[in-house]
PDB file of C-alpha atoms in Angstrom:
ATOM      1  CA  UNK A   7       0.000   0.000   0.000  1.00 84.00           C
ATOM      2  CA  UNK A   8       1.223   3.756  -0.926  1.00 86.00           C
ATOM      3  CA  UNK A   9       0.965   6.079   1.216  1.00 91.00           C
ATOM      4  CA  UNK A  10       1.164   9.597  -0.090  1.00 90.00           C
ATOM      5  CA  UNK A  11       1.260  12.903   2.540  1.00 91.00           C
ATOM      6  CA  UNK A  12       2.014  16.680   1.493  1.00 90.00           C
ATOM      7  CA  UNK A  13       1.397  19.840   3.387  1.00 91.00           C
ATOM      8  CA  UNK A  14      -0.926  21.373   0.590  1.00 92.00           C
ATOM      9  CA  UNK A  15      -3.942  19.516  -0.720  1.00 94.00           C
ATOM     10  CA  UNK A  16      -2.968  20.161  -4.261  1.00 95.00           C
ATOM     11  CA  UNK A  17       0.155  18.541  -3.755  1.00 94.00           C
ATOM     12  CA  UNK A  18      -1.104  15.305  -2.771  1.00 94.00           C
ATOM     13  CA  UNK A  19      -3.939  15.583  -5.724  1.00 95.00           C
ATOM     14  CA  UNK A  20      -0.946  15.983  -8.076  1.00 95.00           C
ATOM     15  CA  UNK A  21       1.091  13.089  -6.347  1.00 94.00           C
ATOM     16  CA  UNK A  22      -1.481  10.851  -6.598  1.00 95.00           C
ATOM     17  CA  UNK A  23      -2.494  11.654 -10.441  1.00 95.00           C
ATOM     18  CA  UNK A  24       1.436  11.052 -11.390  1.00 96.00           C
ATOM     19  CA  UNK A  25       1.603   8.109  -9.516  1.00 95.00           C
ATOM     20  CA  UNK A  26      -1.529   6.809 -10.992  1.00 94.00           C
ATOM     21  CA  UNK A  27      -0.285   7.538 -14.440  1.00 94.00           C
ATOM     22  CA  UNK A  28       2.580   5.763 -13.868  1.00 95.00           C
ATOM     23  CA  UNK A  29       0.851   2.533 -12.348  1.00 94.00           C
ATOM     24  CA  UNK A  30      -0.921   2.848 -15.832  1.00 93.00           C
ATOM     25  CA  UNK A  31       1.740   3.089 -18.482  1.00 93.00           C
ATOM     26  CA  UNK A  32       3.140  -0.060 -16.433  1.00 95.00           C
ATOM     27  CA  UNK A  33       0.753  -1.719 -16.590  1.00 93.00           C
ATOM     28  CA  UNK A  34       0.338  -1.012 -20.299  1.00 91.00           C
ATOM     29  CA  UNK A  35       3.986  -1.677 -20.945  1.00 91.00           C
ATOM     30  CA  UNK A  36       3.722  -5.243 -18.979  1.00 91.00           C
ATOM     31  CA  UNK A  37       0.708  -6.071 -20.839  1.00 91.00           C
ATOM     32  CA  UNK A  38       1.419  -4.956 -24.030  1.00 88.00           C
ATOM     33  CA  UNK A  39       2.479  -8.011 -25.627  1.00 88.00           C
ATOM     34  CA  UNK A  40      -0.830 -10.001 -24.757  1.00 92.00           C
ATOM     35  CA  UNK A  41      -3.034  -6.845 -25.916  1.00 93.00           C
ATOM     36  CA  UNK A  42      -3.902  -7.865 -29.480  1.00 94.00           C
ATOM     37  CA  UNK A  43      -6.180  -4.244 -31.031  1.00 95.00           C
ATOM     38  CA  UNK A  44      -9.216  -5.448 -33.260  1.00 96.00           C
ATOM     39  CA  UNK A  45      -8.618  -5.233 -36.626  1.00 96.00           C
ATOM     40  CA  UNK A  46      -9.830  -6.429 -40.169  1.00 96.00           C
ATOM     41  CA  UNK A  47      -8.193  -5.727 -43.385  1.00 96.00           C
ATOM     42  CA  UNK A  48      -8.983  -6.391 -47.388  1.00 96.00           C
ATOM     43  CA  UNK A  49      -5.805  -7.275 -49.265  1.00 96.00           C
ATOM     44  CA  UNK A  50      -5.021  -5.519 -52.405  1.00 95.00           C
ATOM     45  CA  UNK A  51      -4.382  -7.713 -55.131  1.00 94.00           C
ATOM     46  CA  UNK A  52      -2.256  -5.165 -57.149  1.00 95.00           C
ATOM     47  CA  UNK A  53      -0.194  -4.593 -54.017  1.00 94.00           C
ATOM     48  CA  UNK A  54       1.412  -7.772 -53.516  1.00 94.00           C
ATOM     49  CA  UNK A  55       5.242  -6.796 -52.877  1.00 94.00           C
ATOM     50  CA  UNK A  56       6.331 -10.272 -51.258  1.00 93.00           C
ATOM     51  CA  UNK A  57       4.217 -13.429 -50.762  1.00 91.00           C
ATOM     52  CA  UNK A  58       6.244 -15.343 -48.330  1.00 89.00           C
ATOM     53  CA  UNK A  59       8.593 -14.698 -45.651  1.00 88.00           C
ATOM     54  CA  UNK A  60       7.847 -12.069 -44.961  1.00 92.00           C
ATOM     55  CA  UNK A  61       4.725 -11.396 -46.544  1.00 94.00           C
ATOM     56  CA  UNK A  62       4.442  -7.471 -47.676  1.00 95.00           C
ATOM     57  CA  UNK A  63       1.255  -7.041 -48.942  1.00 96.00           C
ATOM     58  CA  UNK A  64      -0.991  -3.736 -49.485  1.00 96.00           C
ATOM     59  CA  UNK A  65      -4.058  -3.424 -47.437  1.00 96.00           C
ATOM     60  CA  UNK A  66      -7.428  -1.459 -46.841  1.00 96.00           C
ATOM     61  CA  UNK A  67      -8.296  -1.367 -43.261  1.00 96.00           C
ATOM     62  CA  UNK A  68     -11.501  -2.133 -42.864  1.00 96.00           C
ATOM     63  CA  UNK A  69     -12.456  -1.745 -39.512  1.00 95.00           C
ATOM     64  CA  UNK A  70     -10.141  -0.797 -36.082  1.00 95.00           C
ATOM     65  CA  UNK A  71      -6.630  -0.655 -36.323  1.00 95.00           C
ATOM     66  CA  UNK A  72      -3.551  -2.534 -37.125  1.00 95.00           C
ATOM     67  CA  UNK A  73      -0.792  -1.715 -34.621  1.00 94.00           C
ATOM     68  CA  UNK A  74       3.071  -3.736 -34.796  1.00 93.00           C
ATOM     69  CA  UNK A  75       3.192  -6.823 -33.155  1.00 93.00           C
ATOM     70  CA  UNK A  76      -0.302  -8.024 -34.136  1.00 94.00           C
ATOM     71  CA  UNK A  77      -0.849 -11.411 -34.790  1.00 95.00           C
ATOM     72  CA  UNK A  78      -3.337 -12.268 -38.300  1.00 95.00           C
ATOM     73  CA  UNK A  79      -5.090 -14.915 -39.541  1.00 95.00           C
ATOM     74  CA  UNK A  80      -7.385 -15.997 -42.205  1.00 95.00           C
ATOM     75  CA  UNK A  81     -10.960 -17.491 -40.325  1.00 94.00           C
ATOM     76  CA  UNK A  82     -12.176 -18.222 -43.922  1.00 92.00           C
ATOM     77  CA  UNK A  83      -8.829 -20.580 -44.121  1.00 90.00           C
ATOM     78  CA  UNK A  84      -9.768 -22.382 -40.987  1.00 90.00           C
ATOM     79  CA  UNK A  85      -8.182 -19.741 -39.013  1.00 92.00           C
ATOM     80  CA  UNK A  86      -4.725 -19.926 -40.925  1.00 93.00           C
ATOM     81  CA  UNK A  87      -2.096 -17.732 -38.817  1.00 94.00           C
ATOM     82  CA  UNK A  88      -0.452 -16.259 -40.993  1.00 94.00           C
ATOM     83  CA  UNK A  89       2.013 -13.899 -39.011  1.00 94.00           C
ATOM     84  CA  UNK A  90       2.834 -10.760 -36.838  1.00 95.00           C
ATOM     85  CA  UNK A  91       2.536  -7.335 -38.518  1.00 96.00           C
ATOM     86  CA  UNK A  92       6.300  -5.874 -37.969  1.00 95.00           C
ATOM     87  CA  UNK A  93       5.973  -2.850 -40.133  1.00 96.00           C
ATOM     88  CA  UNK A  94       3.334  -0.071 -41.340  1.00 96.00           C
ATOM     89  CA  UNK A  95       4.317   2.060 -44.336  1.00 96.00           C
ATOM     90  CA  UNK A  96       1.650   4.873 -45.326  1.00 95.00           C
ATOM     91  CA  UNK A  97       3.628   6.423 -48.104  1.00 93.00           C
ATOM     92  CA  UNK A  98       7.005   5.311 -47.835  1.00 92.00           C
ATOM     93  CA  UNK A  99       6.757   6.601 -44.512  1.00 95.00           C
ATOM     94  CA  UNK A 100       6.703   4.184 -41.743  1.00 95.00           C
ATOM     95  CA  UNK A 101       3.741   4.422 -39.442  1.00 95.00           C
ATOM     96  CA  UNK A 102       2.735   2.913 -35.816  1.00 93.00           C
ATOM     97  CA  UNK A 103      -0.564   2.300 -36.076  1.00 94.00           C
ATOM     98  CA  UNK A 104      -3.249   2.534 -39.179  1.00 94.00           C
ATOM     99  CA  UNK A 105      -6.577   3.097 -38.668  1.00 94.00           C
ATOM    100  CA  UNK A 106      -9.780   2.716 -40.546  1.00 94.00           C
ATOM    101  CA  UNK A 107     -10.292   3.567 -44.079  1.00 94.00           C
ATOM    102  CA  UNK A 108      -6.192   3.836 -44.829  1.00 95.00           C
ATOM    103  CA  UNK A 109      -3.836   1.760 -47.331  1.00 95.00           C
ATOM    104  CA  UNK A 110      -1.211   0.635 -45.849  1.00 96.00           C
ATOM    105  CA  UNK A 111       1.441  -1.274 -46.864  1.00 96.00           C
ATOM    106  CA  UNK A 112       1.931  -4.346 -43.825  1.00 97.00           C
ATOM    107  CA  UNK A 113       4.984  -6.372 -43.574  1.00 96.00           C
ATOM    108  CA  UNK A 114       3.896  -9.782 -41.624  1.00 95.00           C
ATOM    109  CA  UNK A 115       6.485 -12.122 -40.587  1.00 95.00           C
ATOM    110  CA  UNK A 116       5.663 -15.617 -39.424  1.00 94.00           C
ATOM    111  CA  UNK A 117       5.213 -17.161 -36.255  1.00 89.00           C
ATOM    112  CA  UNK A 118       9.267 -18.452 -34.667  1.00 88.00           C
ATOM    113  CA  UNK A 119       8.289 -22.273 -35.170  1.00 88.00           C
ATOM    114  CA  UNK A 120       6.096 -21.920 -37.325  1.00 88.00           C
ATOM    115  CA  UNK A 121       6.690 -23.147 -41.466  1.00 90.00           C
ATOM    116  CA  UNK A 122       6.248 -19.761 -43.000  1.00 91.00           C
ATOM    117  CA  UNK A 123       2.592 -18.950 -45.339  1.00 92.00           C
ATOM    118  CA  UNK A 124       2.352 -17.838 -48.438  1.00 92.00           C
ATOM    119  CA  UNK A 125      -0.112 -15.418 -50.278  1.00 92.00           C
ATOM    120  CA  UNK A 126      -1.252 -18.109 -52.913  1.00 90.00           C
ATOM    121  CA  UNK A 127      -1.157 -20.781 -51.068  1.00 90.00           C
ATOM    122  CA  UNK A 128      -2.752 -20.295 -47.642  1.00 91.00           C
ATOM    123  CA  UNK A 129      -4.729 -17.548 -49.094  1.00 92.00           C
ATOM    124  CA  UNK A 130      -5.566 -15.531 -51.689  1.00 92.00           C
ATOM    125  CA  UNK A 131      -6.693 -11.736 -52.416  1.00 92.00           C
ATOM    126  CA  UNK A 132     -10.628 -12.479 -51.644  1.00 94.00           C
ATOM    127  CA  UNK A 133      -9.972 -13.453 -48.019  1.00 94.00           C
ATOM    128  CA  UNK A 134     -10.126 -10.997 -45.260  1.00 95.00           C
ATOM    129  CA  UNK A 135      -7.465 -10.983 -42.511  1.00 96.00           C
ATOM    130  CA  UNK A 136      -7.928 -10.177 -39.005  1.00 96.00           C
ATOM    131  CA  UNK A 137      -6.067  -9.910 -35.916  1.00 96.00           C
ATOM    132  CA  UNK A 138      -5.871 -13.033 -33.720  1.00 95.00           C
ATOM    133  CA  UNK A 139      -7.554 -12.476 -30.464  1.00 95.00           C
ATOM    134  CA  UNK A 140      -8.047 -14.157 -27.023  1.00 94.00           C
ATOM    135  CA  UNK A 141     -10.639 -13.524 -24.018  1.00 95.00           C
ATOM    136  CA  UNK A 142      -6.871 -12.645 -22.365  1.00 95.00           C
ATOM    137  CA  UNK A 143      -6.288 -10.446 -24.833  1.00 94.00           C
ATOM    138  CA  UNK A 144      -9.377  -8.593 -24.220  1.00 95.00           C
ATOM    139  CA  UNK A 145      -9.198  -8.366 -20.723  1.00 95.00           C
ATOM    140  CA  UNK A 146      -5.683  -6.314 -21.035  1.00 94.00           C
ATOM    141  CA  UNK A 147      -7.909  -3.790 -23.895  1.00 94.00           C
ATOM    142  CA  UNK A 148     -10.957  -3.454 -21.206  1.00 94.00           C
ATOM    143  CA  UNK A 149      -8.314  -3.108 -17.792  1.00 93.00           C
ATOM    144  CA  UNK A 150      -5.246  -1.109 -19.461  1.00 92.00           C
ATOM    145  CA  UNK A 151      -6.073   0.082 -22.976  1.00 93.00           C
ATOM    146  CA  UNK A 152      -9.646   1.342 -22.873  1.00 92.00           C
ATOM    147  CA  UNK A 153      -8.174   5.111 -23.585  1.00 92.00           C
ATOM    148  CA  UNK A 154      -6.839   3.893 -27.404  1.00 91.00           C
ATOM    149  CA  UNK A 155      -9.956   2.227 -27.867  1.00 92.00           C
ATOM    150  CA  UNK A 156     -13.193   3.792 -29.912  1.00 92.00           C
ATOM    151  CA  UNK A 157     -16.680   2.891 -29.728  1.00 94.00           C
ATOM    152  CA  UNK A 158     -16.109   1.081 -33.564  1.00 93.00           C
ATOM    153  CA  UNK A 159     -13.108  -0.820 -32.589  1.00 94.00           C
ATOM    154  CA  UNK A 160     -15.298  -2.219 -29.022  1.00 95.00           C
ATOM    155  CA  UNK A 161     -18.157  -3.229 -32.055  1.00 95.00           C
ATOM    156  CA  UNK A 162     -15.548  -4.843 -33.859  1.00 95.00           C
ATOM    157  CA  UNK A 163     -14.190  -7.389 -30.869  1.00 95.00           C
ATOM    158  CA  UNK A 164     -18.012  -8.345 -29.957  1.00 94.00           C
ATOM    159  CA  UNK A 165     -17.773  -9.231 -34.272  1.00 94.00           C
ATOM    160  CA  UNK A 166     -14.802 -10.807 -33.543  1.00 94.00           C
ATOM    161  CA  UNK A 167     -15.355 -12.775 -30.668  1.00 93.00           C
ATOM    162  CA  UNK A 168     -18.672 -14.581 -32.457  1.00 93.00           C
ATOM    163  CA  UNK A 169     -16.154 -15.252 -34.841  1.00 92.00           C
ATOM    164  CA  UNK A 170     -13.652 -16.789 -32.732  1.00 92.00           C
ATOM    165  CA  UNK A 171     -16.437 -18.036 -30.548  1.00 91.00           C
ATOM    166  CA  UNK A 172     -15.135 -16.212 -27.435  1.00 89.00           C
ATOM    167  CA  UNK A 173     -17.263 -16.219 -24.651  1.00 82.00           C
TER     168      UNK A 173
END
């Protein structure tokens, strides 16, 4: 247990609001590998750069938003995974995050121990791709991420979670 004191009452306020910030982006940092951000993207067909290892492959997003470090798959492919976005480019210009209604360029590399997909092969231009997520997953979104979050991207997990059958 903390225990905070200061002689003025606006001291302590501001005490407590730091240290609650910093419990936060802590927690966020600690968790930030298990937080997977909904997203669902429609492949370009003229915009296929690289088809395997690593896939770079142009893409509309759809709906939420494709951060680095987010694990796809295919759930028209019997939930193929397919990878871990590692790169954004808008532009030419490398990017953290792209939200809905941009083309990006994505560069997804596969799985360590996993035998590498291929656009082609595993799937093709017509399939959507979607991040991979988990009910721990979004438990980390609801408890440390809820500020990043919009109202769309909270429509899109309930989506998601039919089809993952999440409970």
């Amino acid at each position: 247990v903390r225990i905070f004191s200061a002689e003025i009452i606006y001291h302590l306020f501001d005490a407590f609001t730091k240290y609650r910030q910093d419990y936060k982006k802590q927690k966020q940092e600690e968790f930030k590998h298990i937080a997977v951000f909904p997203c669902k993207m429609k492949i370009l067909p003229q915009y296929i750069f690289n088809s395997r290892d690593p896939i770079v492959i142009g893409v509309t997003v759809e709906a939420g938003q494709v951060k680095q470090g987010t694990p796809m798959c295919v759930p028209s492919k019997n939930f193929v995974d397919i990878g871990v976005v590692t790169s954004i480019e808008i532009n030419h210009k490398q990017v953290d995050v792209a939200k809905k209604g941009q083309e990006v360029c994505v560069k997804i590399e596969p799985i360590p121990g996993e035998s590498p997909k291929m656009y082609g092969r595993h799937f093709e231009a017509t399939d959507i791709l979607v991040s991979k997520i988990s009910r721990q997953s979004i438990d980390a979104l609801k408890d440390w991420f809820r500020d990043e979050m919009q109202k769309s991207d909270w429509q899109l997990i309930v989506e998601l979670k039919k089809v993952f059958e999440i409970i």
